[in-house]
Amino acid sequence: MNHYETVFILTPVLSDDQMKEAVEKFNGVLKDNGAEIVNEELWGLKKLAYPIQKKSTGFYVLVEFDAEPTIVKKLETAFRRDERVIRFLTFRLDKYAAAYAEKRRTLKANKANEKPAEAPAAAETKEA
């Protein structure tokens, strides 16, 4: 099994629920074909570098997964058939990129765990 990472941009006219439904659809395509999803990040609504289909923003989503090479073609076919997807890019990570992605995930998880603990400490210093 190879380690893959895909980033896709969804059209900005979707509601939050519709955006999450589209992400679940593509995760379902991966799971139905035997892929294991390692990480999923919703980057939110971001400005595009240049207009695509007369749109200047889009919902960015990153999905990391372990799968056989044949699954990538099925996933990209699903991207092409869905009109909500503006752009997509899927690539295989080599061992160095996979190690970097794992390091980035752990740093992000550590920061998420530290923030709730720091908030009360910062409030106490302001009061004093």
PDB file of C-alpha atoms in Angstrom:
ATOM      1  CA  MET A   1       0.000   0.000   0.000  1.00  0.00           C
ATOM      2  CA  ASN A   2       1.178   3.484  -0.839  1.00  0.00           C
ATOM      3  CA  HIS A   3       0.632   6.657   1.143  1.00  0.00           C
ATOM      4  CA  TYR A   4      -1.302   9.299  -0.810  1.00  0.00           C
ATOM      5  CA  GLU A   5      -2.405  12.851  -0.213  1.00  0.00           C
ATOM      6  CA  THR A   6      -5.180  14.589  -2.096  1.00  0.00           C
ATOM      7  CA  VAL A   7      -6.220  18.213  -1.975  1.00  0.00           C
ATOM      8  CA  PHE A   8      -9.431  19.310  -3.621  1.00  0.00           C
ATOM      9  CA  ILE A   9     -11.271  22.610  -3.873  1.00  0.00           C
ATOM     10  CA  LEU A  10     -15.043  22.744  -3.649  1.00  0.00           C
ATOM     11  CA  THR A  11     -17.175  25.546  -5.055  1.00  0.00           C
ATOM     12  CA  PRO A  12     -17.804  28.400  -2.570  1.00  0.00           C
ATOM     13  CA  VAL A  13     -21.583  28.505  -3.118  1.00  0.00           C
ATOM     14  CA  LEU A  14     -22.067  25.378  -0.982  1.00  0.00           C
ATOM     15  CA  SER A  15     -23.451  25.589   2.535  1.00  0.00           C
ATOM     16  CA  ASP A  16     -21.417  24.123   5.376  1.00  0.00           C
ATOM     17  CA  ASP A  17     -23.579  20.968   5.405  1.00  0.00           C
ATOM     18  CA  GLN A  18     -23.278  20.502   1.633  1.00  0.00           C
ATOM     19  CA  MET A  19     -19.518  20.900   1.843  1.00  0.00           C
ATOM     20  CA  LYS A  20     -19.254  18.261   4.579  1.00  0.00           C
ATOM     21  CA  GLU A  21     -21.539  15.959   2.579  1.00  0.00           C
ATOM     22  CA  ALA A  22     -19.236  16.241  -0.447  1.00  0.00           C
ATOM     23  CA  VAL A  23     -16.186  15.449   1.704  1.00  0.00           C
ATOM     24  CA  GLU A  24     -17.983  12.408   3.153  1.00  0.00           C
ATOM     25  CA  LYS A  25     -18.836  11.263  -0.377  1.00  0.00           C
ATOM     26  CA  PHE A  26     -15.176  11.217  -1.407  1.00  0.00           C
ATOM     27  CA  ASN A  27     -14.125   9.594   1.873  1.00  0.00           C
ATOM     28  CA  GLY A  28     -16.780   6.956   1.154  1.00  0.00           C
ATOM     29  CA  VAL A  29     -15.300   6.323  -2.300  1.00  0.00           C
ATOM     30  CA  LEU A  30     -11.942   5.703  -0.652  1.00  0.00           C
ATOM     31  CA  LYS A  31     -13.312   3.454   2.115  1.00  0.00           C
ATOM     32  CA  ASP A  32     -15.491   1.438  -0.294  1.00  0.00           C
ATOM     33  CA  ASN A  33     -12.406   0.607  -2.345  1.00  0.00           C
ATOM     34  CA  GLY A  34     -10.329  -0.506   0.633  1.00  0.00           C
ATOM     35  CA  ALA A  35      -8.367   2.637   1.455  1.00  0.00           C
ATOM     36  CA  GLU A  36      -7.529   3.627   5.009  1.00  0.00           C
ATOM     37  CA  ILE A  37      -7.975   7.340   5.720  1.00  0.00           C
ATOM     38  CA  VAL A  38      -5.080   8.583   7.834  1.00  0.00           C
ATOM     39  CA  ASN A  39      -5.936  12.276   8.165  1.00  0.00           C
ATOM     40  CA  GLU A  40      -8.562  14.737   7.004  1.00  0.00           C
ATOM     41  CA  GLU A  41      -8.271  18.514   7.282  1.00  0.00           C
ATOM     42  CA  LEU A  42     -10.875  21.068   6.314  1.00  0.00           C
ATOM     43  CA  TRP A  43      -8.890  24.204   5.547  1.00  0.00           C
ATOM     44  CA  GLY A  44     -12.011  26.259   5.014  1.00  0.00           C
ATOM     45  CA  LEU A  45     -12.887  28.996   2.552  1.00  0.00           C
ATOM     46  CA  LYS A  46      -9.747  30.479   0.994  1.00  0.00           C
ATOM     47  CA  LYS A  47      -9.012  32.888  -1.809  1.00  0.00           C
ATOM     48  CA  LEU A  48      -7.834  31.305  -5.049  1.00  0.00           C
ATOM     49  CA  ALA A  49      -4.648  32.499  -6.741  1.00  0.00           C
ATOM     50  CA  TYR A  50      -6.623  33.136  -9.937  1.00  0.00           C
ATOM     51  CA  PRO A  51     -10.321  32.885 -10.836  1.00  0.00           C
ATOM     52  CA  ILE A  52     -11.553  29.407 -11.742  1.00  0.00           C
ATOM     53  CA  GLN A  53     -14.985  29.130 -13.383  1.00  0.00           C
ATOM     54  CA  LYS A  54     -15.552  32.807 -12.458  1.00  0.00           C
ATOM     55  CA  LYS A  55     -15.055  32.017  -8.755  1.00  0.00           C
ATOM     56  CA  SER A  56     -12.365  33.667  -6.656  1.00  0.00           C
ATOM     57  CA  THR A  57     -12.715  31.533  -3.481  1.00  0.00           C
ATOM     58  CA  GLY A  58     -13.197  27.871  -2.646  1.00  0.00           C
ATOM     59  CA  PHE A  59     -13.392  25.337   0.193  1.00  0.00           C
ATOM     60  CA  TYR A  60     -10.042  23.565   0.506  1.00  0.00           C
ATOM     61  CA  VAL A  61      -9.906  19.994   1.834  1.00  0.00           C
ATOM     62  CA  LEU A  62      -6.873  17.762   2.439  1.00  0.00           C
ATOM     63  CA  VAL A  63      -7.190  13.974   2.813  1.00  0.00           C
ATOM     64  CA  GLU A  64      -4.288  11.617   3.507  1.00  0.00           C
ATOM     65  CA  PHE A  65      -4.851   7.920   2.910  1.00  0.00           C
ATOM     66  CA  ASP A  66      -3.125   4.570   2.451  1.00  0.00           C
ATOM     67  CA  ALA A  67      -4.315   2.646  -0.603  1.00  0.00           C
ATOM     68  CA  GLU A  68      -3.466   0.567  -3.625  1.00  0.00           C
ATOM     69  CA  PRO A  69      -2.553   2.538  -6.794  1.00  0.00           C
ATOM     70  CA  THR A  70      -5.758   1.522  -8.606  1.00  0.00           C
ATOM     71  CA  ILE A  71      -7.922   3.440  -6.131  1.00  0.00           C
ATOM     72  CA  VAL A  72      -6.478   6.799  -7.194  1.00  0.00           C
ATOM     73  CA  LYS A  73      -8.011   6.495 -10.645  1.00  0.00           C
ATOM     74  CA  LYS A  74     -11.451   5.739  -9.134  1.00  0.00           C
ATOM     75  CA  LEU A  75     -11.171   8.713  -6.778  1.00  0.00           C
ATOM     76  CA  GLU A  76     -10.171  11.086  -9.562  1.00  0.00           C
ATOM     77  CA  THR A  77     -13.065   9.827 -11.696  1.00  0.00           C
ATOM     78  CA  ALA A  78     -15.399  10.688  -8.812  1.00  0.00           C
ATOM     79  CA  PHE A  79     -13.821  14.173  -8.626  1.00  0.00           C
ATOM     80  CA  ARG A  80     -14.350  14.728 -12.361  1.00  0.00           C
ATOM     81  CA  ARG A  81     -17.987  13.609 -12.226  1.00  0.00           C
ATOM     82  CA  ASP A  82     -18.906  15.888  -9.316  1.00  0.00           C
ATOM     83  CA  GLU A  83     -19.718  19.443 -10.384  1.00  0.00           C
ATOM     84  CA  ARG A  84     -18.974  20.751  -6.870  1.00  0.00           C
ATOM     85  CA  VAL A  85     -15.232  20.111  -7.328  1.00  0.00           C
ATOM     86  CA  ILE A  86     -13.347  22.994  -8.936  1.00  0.00           C
ATOM     87  CA  ARG A  87      -9.816  21.510  -8.806  1.00  0.00           C
ATOM     88  CA  PHE A  88      -8.090  18.474  -7.324  1.00  0.00           C
ATOM     89  CA  LEU A  89      -4.590  17.089  -7.002  1.00  0.00           C
ATOM     90  CA  THR A  90      -3.604  13.623  -5.773  1.00  0.00           C
ATOM     91  CA  PHE A  91      -0.038  12.467  -5.330  1.00  0.00           C
ATOM     92  CA  ARG A  92       1.902   9.642  -3.733  1.00  0.00           C
ATOM     93  CA  LEU A  93       4.105  10.585  -0.810  1.00  0.00           C
ATOM     94  CA  ASP A  94       7.620   9.168  -0.647  1.00  0.00           C
ATOM     95  CA  LYS A  95       9.049   8.118   2.729  1.00  0.00           C
ATOM     96  CA  TYR A  96      10.385  11.614   3.475  1.00  0.00           C
ATOM     97  CA  ALA A  97       7.120  13.366   2.641  1.00  0.00           C
ATOM     98  CA  ALA A  98       5.172  10.783   4.659  1.00  0.00           C
ATOM     99  CA  ALA A  99       7.454  11.374   7.658  1.00  0.00           C
ATOM    100  CA  TYR A 100       7.012  15.137   7.290  1.00  0.00           C
ATOM    101  CA  ALA A 101       3.212  14.776   7.066  1.00  0.00           C
ATOM    102  CA  GLU A 102       3.190  12.650  10.233  1.00  0.00           C
ATOM    103  CA  LYS A 103       5.366  15.205  12.048  1.00  0.00           C
ATOM    104  CA  ARG A 104       3.047  18.030  10.931  1.00  0.00           C
ATOM    105  CA  ARG A 105      -0.002  16.095  12.195  1.00  0.00           C
ATOM    106  CA  THR A 106       1.540  15.468  15.607  1.00  0.00           C
ATOM    107  CA  LEU A 107       2.579  19.121  15.972  1.00  0.00           C
ATOM    108  CA  LYS A 108      -0.936  20.232  15.078  1.00  0.00           C
ATOM    109  CA  ALA A 109      -2.437  17.747  17.560  1.00  0.00           C
ATOM    110  CA  ASN A 110      -0.064  18.945  20.290  1.00  0.00           C
ATOM    111  CA  LYS A 111      -0.990  22.582  19.644  1.00  0.00           C
ATOM    112  CA  ALA A 112      -4.697  21.708  19.777  1.00  0.00           C
ATOM    113  CA  ASN A 113      -4.183  19.971  23.135  1.00  0.00           C
ATOM    114  CA  GLU A 114      -2.168  22.877  24.599  1.00  0.00           C
ATOM    115  CA  LYS A 115      -4.514  25.743  23.680  1.00  0.00           C
ATOM    116  CA  PRO A 116      -7.346  24.968  26.175  1.00  0.00           C
ATOM    117  CA  ALA A 117      -4.801  24.744  29.003  1.00  0.00           C
ATOM    118  CA  GLU A 118      -3.131  28.038  28.070  1.00  0.00           C
ATOM    119  CA  ALA A 119      -6.362  30.046  27.837  1.00  0.00           C
ATOM    120  CA  PRO A 120      -7.149  30.015  31.593  1.00  0.00           C
ATOM    121  CA  ALA A 121      -3.499  30.730  32.425  1.00  0.00           C
ATOM    122  CA  ALA A 122      -3.516  33.771  30.138  1.00  0.00           C
ATOM    123  CA  ALA A 123      -6.748  35.023  31.714  1.00  0.00           C
ATOM    124  CA  GLU A 124      -5.229  34.728  35.194  1.00  0.00           C
ATOM    125  CA  THR A 125      -2.197  36.822  34.237  1.00  0.00           C
ATOM    126  CA  LYS A 126      -4.413  39.578  32.829  1.00  0.00           C
ATOM    127  CA  GLU A 127      -6.417  39.762  36.059  1.00  0.00           C
ATOM    128  CA  ALA A 128      -3.309  40.090  38.240  1.00  0.00           C
TER     129      ALA A 128
END
